[in-house]
Coordinates of C-alpha atoms and ligand atoms in Angstrom, one line a residue:
X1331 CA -54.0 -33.9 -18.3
X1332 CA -56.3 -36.6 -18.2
X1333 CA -60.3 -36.0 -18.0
X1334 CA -62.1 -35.5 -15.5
X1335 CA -65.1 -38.1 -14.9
X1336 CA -67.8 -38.1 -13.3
X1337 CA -69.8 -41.4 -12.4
X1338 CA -73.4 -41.3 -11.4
X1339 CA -75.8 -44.4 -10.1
X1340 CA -78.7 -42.2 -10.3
X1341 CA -82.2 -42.8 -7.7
X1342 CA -85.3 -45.1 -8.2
X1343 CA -88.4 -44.1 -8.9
X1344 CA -90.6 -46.6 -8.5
X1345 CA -93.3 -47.9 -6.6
X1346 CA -91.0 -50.3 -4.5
X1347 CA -87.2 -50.8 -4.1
X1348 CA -84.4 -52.5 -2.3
X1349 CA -81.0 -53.1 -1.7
X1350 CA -80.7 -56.7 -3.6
X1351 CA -77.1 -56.6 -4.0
X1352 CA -77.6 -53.5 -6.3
X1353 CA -74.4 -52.0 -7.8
X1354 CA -74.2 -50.4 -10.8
X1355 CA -71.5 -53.1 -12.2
X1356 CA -71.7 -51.6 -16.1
X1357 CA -70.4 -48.6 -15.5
X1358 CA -68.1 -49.6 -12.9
X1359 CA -66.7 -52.0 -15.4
X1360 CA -66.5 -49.2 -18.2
X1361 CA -64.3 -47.1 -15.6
X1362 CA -62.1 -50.3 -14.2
X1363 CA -61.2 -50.5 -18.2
X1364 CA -59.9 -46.9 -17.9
X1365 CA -58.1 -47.2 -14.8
X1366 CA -54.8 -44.1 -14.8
X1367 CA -56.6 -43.0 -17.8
X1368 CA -58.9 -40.4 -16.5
X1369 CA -59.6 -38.5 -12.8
X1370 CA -62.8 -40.9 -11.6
X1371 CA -65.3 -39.5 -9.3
X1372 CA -68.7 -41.6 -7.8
X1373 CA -71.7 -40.7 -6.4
X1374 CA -74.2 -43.8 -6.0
X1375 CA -77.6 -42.5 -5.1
X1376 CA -78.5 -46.1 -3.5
X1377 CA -75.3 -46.5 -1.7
X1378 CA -76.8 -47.5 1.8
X1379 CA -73.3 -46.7 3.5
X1380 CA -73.0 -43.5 2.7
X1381 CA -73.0 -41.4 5.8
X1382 CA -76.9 -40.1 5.5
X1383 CA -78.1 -43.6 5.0
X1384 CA -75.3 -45.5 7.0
X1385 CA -76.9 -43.9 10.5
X1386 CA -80.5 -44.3 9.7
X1387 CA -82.0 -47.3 12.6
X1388 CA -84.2 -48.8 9.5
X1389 CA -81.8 -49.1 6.9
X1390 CA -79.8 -50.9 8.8
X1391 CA -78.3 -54.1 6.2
X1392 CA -79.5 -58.1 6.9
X1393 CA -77.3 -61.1 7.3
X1394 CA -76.0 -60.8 3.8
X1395 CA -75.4 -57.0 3.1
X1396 CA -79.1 -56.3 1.9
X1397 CA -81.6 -53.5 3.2
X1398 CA -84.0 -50.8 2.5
X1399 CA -83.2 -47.8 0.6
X1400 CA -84.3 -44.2 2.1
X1401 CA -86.8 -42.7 0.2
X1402 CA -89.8 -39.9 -0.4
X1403 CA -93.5 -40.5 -1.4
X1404 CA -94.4 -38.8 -4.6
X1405 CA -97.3 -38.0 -7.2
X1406 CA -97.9 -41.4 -9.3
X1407 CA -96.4 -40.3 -13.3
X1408 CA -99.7 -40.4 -15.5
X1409 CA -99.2 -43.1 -17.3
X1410 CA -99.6 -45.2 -14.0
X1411 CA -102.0 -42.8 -12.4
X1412 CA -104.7 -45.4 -11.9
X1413 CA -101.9 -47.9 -10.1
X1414 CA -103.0 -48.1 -6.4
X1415 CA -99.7 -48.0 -4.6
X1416 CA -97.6 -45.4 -3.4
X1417 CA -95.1 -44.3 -6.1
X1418 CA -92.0 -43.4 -3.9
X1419 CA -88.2 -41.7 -5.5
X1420 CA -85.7 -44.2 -3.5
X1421 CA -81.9 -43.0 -2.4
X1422 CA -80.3 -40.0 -1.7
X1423 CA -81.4 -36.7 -1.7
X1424 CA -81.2 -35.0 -4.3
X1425 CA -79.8 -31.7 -2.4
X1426 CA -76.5 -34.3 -1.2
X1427 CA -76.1 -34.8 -5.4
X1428 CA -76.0 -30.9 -6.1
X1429 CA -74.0 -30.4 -3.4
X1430 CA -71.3 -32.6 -4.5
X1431 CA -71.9 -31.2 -7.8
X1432 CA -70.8 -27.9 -6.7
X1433 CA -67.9 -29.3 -4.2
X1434 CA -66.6 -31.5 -7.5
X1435 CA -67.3 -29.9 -10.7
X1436 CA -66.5 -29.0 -13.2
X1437 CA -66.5 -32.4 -15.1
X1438 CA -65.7 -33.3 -19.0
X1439 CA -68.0 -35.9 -18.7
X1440 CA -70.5 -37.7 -16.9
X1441 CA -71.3 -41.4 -17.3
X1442 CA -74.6 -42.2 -15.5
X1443 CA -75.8 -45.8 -15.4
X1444 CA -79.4 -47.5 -16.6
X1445 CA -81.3 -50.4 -15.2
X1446 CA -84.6 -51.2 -15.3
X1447 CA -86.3 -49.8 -18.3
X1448 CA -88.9 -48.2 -16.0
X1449 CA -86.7 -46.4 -14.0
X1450 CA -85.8 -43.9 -16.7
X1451 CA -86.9 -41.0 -14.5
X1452 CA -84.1 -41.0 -11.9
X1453 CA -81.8 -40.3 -15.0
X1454 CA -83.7 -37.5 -16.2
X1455 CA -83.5 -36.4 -13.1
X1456 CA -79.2 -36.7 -12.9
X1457 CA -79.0 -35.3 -16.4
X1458 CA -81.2 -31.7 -15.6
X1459 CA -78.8 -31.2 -11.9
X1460 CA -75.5 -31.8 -14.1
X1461 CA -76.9 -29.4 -17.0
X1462 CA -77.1 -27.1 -14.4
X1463 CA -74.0 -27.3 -12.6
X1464 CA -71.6 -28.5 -15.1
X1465 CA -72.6 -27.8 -18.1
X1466 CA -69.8 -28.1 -20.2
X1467 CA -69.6 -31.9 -19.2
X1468 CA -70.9 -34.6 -21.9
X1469 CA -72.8 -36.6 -21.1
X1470 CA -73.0 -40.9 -21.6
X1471 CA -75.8 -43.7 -21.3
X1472 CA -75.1 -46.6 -21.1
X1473 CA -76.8 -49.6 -19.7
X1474 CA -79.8 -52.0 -19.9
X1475 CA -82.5 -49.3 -20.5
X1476 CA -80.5 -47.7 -23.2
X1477 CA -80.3 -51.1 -25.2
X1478 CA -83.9 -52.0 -24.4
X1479 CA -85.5 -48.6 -25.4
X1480 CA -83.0 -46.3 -27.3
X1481 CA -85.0 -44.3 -29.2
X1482 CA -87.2 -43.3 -25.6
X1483 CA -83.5 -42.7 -24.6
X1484 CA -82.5 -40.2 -27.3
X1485 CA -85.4 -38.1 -25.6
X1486 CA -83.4 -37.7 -22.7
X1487 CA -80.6 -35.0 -23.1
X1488 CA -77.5 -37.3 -23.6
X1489 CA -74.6 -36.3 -25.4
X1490 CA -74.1 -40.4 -26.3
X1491 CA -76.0 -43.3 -26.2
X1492 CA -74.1 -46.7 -25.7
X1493 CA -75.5 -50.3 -25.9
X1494 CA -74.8 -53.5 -24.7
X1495 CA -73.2 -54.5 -28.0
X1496 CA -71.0 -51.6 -29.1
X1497 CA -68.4 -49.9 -26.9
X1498 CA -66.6 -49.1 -29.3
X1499 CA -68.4 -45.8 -30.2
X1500 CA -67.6 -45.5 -26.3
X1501 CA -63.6 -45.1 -26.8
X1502 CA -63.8 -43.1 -29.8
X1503 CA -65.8 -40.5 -28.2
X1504 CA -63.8 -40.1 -25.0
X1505 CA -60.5 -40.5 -27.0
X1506 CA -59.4 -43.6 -24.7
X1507 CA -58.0 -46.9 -25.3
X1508 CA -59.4 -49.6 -22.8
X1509 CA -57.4 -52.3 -21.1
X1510 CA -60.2 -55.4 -20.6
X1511 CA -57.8 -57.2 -18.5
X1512 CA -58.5 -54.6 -15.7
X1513 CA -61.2 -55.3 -12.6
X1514 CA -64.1 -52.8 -12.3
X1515 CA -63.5 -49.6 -10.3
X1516 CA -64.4 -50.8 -6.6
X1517 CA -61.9 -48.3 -5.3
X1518 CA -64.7 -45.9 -6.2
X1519 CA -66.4 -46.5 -3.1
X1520 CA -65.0 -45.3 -0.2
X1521 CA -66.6 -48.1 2.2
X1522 CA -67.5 -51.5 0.4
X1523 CA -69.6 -54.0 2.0
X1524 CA -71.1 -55.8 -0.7
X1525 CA -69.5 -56.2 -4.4
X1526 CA -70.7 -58.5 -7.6
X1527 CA -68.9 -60.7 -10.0
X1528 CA -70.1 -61.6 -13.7
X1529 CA -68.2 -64.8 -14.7
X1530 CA -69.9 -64.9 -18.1
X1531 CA -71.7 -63.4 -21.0
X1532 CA -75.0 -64.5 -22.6
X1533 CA -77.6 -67.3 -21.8
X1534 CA -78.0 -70.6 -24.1
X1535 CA -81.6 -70.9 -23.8
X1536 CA -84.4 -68.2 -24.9
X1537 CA -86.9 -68.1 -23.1
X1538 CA -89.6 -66.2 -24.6
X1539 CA -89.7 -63.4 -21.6
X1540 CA -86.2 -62.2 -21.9
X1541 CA -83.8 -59.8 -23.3
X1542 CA -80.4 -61.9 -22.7
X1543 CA -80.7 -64.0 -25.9
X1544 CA -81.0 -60.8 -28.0
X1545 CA -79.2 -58.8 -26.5
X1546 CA -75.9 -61.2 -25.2
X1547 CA -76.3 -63.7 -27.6
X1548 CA -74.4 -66.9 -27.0
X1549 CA -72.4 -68.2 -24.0
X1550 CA -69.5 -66.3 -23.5
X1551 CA -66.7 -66.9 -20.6
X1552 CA -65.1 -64.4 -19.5
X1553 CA -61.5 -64.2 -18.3
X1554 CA -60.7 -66.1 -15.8
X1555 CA -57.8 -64.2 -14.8
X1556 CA -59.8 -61.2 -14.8
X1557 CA -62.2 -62.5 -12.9
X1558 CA -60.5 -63.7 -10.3
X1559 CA -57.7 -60.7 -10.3
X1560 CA -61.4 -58.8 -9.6
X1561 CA -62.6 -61.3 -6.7
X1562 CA -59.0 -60.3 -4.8
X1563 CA -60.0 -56.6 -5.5
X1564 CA -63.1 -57.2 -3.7
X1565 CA -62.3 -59.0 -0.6
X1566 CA -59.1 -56.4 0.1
X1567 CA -61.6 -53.6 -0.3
X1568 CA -63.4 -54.9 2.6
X1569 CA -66.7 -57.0 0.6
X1570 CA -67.9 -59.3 2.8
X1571 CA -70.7 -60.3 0.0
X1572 CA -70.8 -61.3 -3.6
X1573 CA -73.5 -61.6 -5.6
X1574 CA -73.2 -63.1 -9.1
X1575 CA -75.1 -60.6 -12.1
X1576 CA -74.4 -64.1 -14.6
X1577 CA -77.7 -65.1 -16.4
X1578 CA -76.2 -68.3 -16.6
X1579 CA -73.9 -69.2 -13.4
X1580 CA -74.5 -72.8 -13.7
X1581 CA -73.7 -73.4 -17.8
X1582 CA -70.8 -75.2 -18.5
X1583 CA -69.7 -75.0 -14.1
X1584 CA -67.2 -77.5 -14.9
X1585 CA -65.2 -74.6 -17.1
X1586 CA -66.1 -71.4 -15.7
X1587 CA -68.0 -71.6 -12.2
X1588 CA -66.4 -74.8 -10.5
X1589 CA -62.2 -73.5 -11.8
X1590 CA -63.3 -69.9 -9.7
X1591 CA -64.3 -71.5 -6.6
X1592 CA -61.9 -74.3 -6.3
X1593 CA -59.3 -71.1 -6.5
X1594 CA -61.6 -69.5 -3.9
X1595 CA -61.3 -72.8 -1.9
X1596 CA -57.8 -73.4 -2.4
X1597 CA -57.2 -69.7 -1.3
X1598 CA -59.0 -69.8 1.9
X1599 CA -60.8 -66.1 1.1
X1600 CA -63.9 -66.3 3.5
X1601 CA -66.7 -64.6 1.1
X1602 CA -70.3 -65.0 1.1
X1603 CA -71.8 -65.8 -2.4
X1604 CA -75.3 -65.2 -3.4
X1605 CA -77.2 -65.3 -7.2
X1606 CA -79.6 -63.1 -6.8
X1607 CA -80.4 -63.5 -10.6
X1608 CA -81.9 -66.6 -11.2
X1609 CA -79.8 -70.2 -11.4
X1610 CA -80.7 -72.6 -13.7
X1611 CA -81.4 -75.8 -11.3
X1612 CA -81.1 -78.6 -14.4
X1613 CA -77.6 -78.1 -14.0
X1614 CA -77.5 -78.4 -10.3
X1615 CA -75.4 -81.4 -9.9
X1616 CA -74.7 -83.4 -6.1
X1617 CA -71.4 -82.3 -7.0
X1618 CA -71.6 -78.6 -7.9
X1619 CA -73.7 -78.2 -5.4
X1620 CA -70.8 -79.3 -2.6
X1621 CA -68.6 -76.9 -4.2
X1622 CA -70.8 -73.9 -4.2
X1623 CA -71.9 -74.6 -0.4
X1624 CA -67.8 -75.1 0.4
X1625 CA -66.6 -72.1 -1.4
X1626 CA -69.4 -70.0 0.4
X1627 CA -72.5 -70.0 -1.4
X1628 CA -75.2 -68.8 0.6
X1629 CA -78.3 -67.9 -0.8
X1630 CA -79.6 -69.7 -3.8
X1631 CA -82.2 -68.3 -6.1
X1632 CA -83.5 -70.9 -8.3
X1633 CA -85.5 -70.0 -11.7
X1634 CA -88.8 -71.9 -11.7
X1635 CA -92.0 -69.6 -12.9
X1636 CA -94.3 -72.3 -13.1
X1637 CA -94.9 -75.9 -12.5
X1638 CA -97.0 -76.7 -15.2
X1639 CA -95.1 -78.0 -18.1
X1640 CA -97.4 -76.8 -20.5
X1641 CA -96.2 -73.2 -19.5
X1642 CA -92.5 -74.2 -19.0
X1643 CA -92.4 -75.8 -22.9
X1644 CA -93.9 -72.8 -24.2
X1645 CA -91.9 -70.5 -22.5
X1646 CA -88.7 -72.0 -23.8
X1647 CA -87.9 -75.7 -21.6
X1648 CA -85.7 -73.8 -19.9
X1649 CA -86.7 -75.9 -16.7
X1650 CA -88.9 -79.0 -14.8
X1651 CA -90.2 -79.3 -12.4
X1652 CA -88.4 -83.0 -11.5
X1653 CA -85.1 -81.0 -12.1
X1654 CA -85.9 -78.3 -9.7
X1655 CA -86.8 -80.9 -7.1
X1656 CA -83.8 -82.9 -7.7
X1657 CA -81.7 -79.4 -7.1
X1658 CA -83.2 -78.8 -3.9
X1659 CA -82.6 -82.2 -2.5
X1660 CA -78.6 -81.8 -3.9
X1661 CA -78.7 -78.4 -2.4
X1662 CA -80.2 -79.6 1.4
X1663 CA -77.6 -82.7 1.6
X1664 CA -74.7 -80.6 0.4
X1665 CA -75.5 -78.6 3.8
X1666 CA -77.4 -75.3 2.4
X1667 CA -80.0 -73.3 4.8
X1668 CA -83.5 -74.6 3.3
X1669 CA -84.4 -71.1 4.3
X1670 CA -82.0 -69.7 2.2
X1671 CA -83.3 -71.7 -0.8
X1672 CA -86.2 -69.9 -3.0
X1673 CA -87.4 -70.6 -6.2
X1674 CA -88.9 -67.7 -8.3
X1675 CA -92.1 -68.1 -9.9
X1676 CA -93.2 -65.6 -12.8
X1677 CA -97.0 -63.1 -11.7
X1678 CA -98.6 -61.5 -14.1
X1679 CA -97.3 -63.1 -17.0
X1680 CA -99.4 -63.1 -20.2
X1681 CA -99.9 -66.7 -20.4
X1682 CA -101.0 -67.0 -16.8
X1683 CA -104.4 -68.9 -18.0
X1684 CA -101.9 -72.5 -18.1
X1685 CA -99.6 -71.2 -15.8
X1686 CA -100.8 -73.1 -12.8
X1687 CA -99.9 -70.6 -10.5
X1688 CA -101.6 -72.1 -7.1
X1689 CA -100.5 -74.8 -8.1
X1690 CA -96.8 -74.3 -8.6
X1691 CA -96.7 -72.3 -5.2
X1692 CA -98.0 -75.2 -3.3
X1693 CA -95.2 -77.3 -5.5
X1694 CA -92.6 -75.1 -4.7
X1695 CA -93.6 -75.0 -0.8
X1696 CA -93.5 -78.9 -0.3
X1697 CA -89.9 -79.3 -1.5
X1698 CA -89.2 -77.3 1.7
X1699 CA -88.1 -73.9 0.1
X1700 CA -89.4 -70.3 0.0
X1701 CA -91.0 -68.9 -2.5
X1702 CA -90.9 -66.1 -4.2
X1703 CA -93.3 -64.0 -6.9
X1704 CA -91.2 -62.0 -9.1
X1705 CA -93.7 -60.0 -11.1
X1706 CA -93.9 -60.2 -14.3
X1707 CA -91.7 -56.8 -16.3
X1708 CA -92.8 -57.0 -20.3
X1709 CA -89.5 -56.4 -22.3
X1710 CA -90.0 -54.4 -25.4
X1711 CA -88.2 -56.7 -28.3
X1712 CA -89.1 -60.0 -26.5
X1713 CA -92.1 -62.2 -27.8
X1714 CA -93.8 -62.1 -24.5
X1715 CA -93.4 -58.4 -24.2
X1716 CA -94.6 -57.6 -28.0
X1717 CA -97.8 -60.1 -26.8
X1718 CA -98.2 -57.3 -24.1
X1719 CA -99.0 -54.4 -26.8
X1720 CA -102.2 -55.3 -26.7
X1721 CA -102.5 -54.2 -23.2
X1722 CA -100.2 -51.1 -22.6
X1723 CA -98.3 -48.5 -24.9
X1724 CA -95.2 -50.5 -24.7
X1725 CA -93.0 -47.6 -26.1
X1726 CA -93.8 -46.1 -22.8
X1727 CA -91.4 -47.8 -20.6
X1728 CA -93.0 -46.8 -17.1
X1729 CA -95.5 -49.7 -18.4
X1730 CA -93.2 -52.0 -18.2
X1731 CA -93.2 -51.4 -14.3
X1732 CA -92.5 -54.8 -12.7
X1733 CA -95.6 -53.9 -9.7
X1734 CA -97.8 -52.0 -12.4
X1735 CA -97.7 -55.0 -15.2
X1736 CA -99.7 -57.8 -13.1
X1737 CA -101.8 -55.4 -11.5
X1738 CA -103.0 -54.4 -15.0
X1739 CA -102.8 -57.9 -16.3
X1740 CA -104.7 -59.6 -12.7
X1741 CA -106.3 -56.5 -11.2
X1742 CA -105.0 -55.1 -7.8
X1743 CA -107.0 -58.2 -5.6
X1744 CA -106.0 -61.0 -7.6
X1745 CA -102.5 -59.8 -7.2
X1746 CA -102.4 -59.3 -4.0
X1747 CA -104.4 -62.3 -3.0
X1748 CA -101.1 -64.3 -4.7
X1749 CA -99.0 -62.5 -2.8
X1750 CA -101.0 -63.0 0.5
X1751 CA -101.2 -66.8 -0.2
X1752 CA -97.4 -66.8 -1.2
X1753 CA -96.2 -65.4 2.1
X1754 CA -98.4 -67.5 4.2
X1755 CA -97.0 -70.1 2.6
X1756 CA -93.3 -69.1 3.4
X1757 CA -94.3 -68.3 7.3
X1758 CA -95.5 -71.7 7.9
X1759 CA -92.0 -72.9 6.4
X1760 CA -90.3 -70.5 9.8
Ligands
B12_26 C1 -78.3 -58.2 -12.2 C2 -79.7 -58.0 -12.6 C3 -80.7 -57.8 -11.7 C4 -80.4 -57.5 -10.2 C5 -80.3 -56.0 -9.9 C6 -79.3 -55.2 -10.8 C7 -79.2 -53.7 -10.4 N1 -78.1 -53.2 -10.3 O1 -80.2 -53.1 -10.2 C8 -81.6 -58.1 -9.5 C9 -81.4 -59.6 -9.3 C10 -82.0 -57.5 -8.2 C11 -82.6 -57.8 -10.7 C12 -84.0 -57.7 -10.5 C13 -84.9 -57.6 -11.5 N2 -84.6 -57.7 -12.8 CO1 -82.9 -57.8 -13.5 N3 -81.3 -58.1 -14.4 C14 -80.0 -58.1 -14.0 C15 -79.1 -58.4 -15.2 C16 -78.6 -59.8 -15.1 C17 -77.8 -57.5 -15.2 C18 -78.1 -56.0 -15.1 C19 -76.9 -55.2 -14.9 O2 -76.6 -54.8 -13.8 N4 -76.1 -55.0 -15.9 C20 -74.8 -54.4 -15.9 C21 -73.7 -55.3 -16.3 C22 -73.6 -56.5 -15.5 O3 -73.9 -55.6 -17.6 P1 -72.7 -55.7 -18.7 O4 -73.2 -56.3 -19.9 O5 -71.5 -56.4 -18.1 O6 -72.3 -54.2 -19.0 C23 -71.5 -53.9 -20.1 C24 -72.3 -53.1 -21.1 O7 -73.7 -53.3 -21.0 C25 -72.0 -51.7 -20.8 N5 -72.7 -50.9 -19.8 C26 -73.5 -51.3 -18.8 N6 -73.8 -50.3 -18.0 C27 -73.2 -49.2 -18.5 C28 -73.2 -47.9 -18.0 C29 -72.5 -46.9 -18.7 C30 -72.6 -45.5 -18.3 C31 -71.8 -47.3 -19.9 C32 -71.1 -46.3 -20.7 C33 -71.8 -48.6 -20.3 C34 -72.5 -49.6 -19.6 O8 -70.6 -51.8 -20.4 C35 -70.5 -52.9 -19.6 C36 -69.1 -53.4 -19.5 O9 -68.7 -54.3 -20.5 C37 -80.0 -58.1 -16.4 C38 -79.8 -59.0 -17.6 C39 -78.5 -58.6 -18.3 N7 -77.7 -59.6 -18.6 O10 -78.3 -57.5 -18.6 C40 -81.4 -58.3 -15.8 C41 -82.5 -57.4 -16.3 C42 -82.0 -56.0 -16.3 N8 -83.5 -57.5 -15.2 C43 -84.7 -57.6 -15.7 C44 -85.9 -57.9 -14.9 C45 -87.1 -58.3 -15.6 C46 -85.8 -57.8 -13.5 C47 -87.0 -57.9 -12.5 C48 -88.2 -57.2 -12.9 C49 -87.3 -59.4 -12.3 C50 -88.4 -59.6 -11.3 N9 -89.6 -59.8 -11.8 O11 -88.3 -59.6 -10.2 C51 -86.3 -57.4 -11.2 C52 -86.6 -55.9 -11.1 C53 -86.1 -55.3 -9.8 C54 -86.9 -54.0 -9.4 N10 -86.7 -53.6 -8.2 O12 -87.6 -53.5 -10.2 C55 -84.8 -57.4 -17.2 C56 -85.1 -56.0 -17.6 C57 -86.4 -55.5 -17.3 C58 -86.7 -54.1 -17.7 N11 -87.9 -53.7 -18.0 O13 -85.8 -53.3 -17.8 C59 -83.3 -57.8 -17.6 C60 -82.7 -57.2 -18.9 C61 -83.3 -59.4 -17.7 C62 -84.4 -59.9 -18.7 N12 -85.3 -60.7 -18.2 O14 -84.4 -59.6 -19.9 N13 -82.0 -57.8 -11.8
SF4_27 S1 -82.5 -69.0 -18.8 FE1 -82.7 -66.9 -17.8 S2 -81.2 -65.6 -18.8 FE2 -81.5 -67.4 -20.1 S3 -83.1 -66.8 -21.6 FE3 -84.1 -67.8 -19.9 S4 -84.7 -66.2 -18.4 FE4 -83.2 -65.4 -19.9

């Protein structure tokens, strides 16, 4: 008999979500490596085309497989009491969770993913419902807030805690021997829309804001074969969108990016692409950019965070200003929308006194593109997040709310006067 499983993506709390291309790749990585070994069953809190989400008007997806989630208002958490936004819990009900629960169980175990740091309640929240109705199930972190913050995580009531770095302990717990060679479990979903590839591991610069050099290390490409074999999955399973979770799409293209989509090219599979995560635009070539429009690339979200190069050599060089502009222009001639070009641009970050920020909008809007404020999350472990002690209790990980950080950092009208000038600036670009 093999065991039975028991998959969870669980919801969002938080004071804003959407549906970005969000899948919860890890885990369905983890059970594509297990594939015949055990009985797999999914339930994805923020899957927008499942039947109670599917036939909501307002939820309906854009162009490119995005949309909003469903969700309820609910009391702020203390620690972010004094935030004034509404603090909302975003997917499905949880009544549609214990009902499957009780339809499905029981389980011998129970992986449930983690994201954002911040978002630590949702998987409280999936751990107490399978307490209650399974009990006998063990259950397994894994995921980005588990490697970030374990020893918040060993608060929550998990039978096992994996990180990024060691799955080992993984296999030895469930008694399984893993076959890496296999595609992550998109059979799981029963309707698939939108699906994600990861090409590579790890990030060569290290920029001073980030997890990835710490926690990936080095550049690491990943099979090929596997990567591909995984793209097929995808487009028979009905995906009509890929977005890309690589930190660095654009390192070494010529070896890892560029050999994928030629195949894509050469196979005539009709795909839309998208990086969601940011791309590094020094390696933007004329030429990569051709083959990226050609295989089907069609949003680009280029890494900026600030034109001024004092901030930008601090923070690790990881980008100019004259290289972002020469990206753009590659981008445009190689016959991308220029309203589906935006650069991201760092708010609330602790050295926002040479950041330039006015400045780098305005930069950013005369090349043409959108821009867009991606607020500033501190990451326990990084320099830039340690910096951010002095501020908030960082072993509290609802602090490092990506809306709650620049608030606290710029106050709520500085914010939101950025924000106003930033999306004024992207309307006059309609
Ligand atoms: C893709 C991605 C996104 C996607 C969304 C992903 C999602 N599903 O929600 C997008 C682009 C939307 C996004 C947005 C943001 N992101 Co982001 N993102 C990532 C990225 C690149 C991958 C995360 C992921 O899905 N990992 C899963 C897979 C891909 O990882 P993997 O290594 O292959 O998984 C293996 C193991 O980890 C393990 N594993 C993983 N999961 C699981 C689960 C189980 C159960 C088990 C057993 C094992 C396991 O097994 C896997 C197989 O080998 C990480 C960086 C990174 N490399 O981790 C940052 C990261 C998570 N993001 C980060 C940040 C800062 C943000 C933003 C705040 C940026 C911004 N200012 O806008 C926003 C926040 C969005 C929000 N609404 O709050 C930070 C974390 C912040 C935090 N406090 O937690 C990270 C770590 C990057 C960084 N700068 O250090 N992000
Ligand atoms: S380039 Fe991106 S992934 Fe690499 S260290 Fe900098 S922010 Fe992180």
């Amino acid at each position: 008999m093999v065991p039975k499983i028991l998959l969870v993506n669980p919801p969002i709390y938080d004071f804003a979500a959407y549906d970005f291309w969000l899948k919860p790749y890890g885990m369905l990585s983890i059970a594509g490596y297990l594939r015949g070994k055990a009985d797999f069953v999914l339930f994805d809190y923020l899957d927008r085309l499942h039947p109670f989400m599917a036939q909501k008007e307002e939820l309906k997806s854009d162009q490119w497989g995005r949309g909003r989630f469903y969700f309820e208002k609910i009391r702020n958490p203390d620690p972010l009491k004094q935030i004034p936004r509404y603090y909302r819990r975003f997917g499905l009900p949880r009544r549609l969770f214990l009902d499957f629960l009780e339809e499905q169980k029981p389980f011998d175990y129970a992986l449930i993913q983690t994201t954002m740091t911040y978002w630590y309640p949702g998987v409280s929240e999936t751990i107490e419902d399978i307490q209650k109705l399974s009990p006998k199930a063990k259950i397994i972190l894994g995921g980005n807030y588990v490697t970030l913050c374990p020893e918040h995580a060993s608060t929550l009531e998990a039978d096992l805690l994996v990180k990024t770095n060691g799955l080992q302990p993984l296999w030895d717990y469930l008694g399984l021997v893993p076959d890496v060679q296999q595609p992550a479990l998109w059979e799981s979903y029963k309707k698939l829309k939108v699906g994600i590839l990861k090409l590579a591991d790890g990030c060569p610069f290290q920029c001073t804001y980030c997890s990835v050099p710490k926690v990936y290390g080095a550049f690491k490409p990943r099979s090929m074969e596997r990567s591909f074999a995984e793209f097929e999955l995808l487009s028979e399973r009905g995906a009509e969108n890929i977005a890309f979770y690589d930190d660095a799409l654009l390192f070494d293209a010529k070896d890892v990016l560029v050999p994928f989509l030629k195949e894509v090219i050469s196979k005539d599979i009709k795909i839309n692409f998208h990086s969601p995560n940011a791309l590094n635009a020094r390696f933007l070539t004329r030429d990569l950019a051709e083959v990226m429009v050609k295989a089907g690339f069609k949003t680009f979200y280029l890494g900026f965070e600030s034109s001024s190069s004092k901030w930008q050599k601090q923070t690790g060089s990881k980008v100019f200003s004259d290289e972002l502009a020469k990206s753009v222009e590659f981008l445009k001639e190689a016959g991308a929308d220029p309203q589906n070009i935006t650069a991201y641009q760092i708010l609330g970050h602790p050295h926002i006194d040479i950041q330039q920020l006015e400045e780098s909008m305005k930069f950013v809007y005369n090349l043409g593109i959108r821009g867009m404020l991606a607020d500033f999350s501190p990451i326990p472990g990084t320099p830039d997040g340690e910096l951010c002690r002095q501020w908030v209790d960082m072993d509290e990980p609802l602090f490092h709310n990506k809306t709650a950080f620049p608030i606290i950092m710029l106050g709520f009208d500085e914010s939101n006067r950025l924000k106003d000038l930033q999306r004024q600036l992207n309307r006059t670009l309609e």
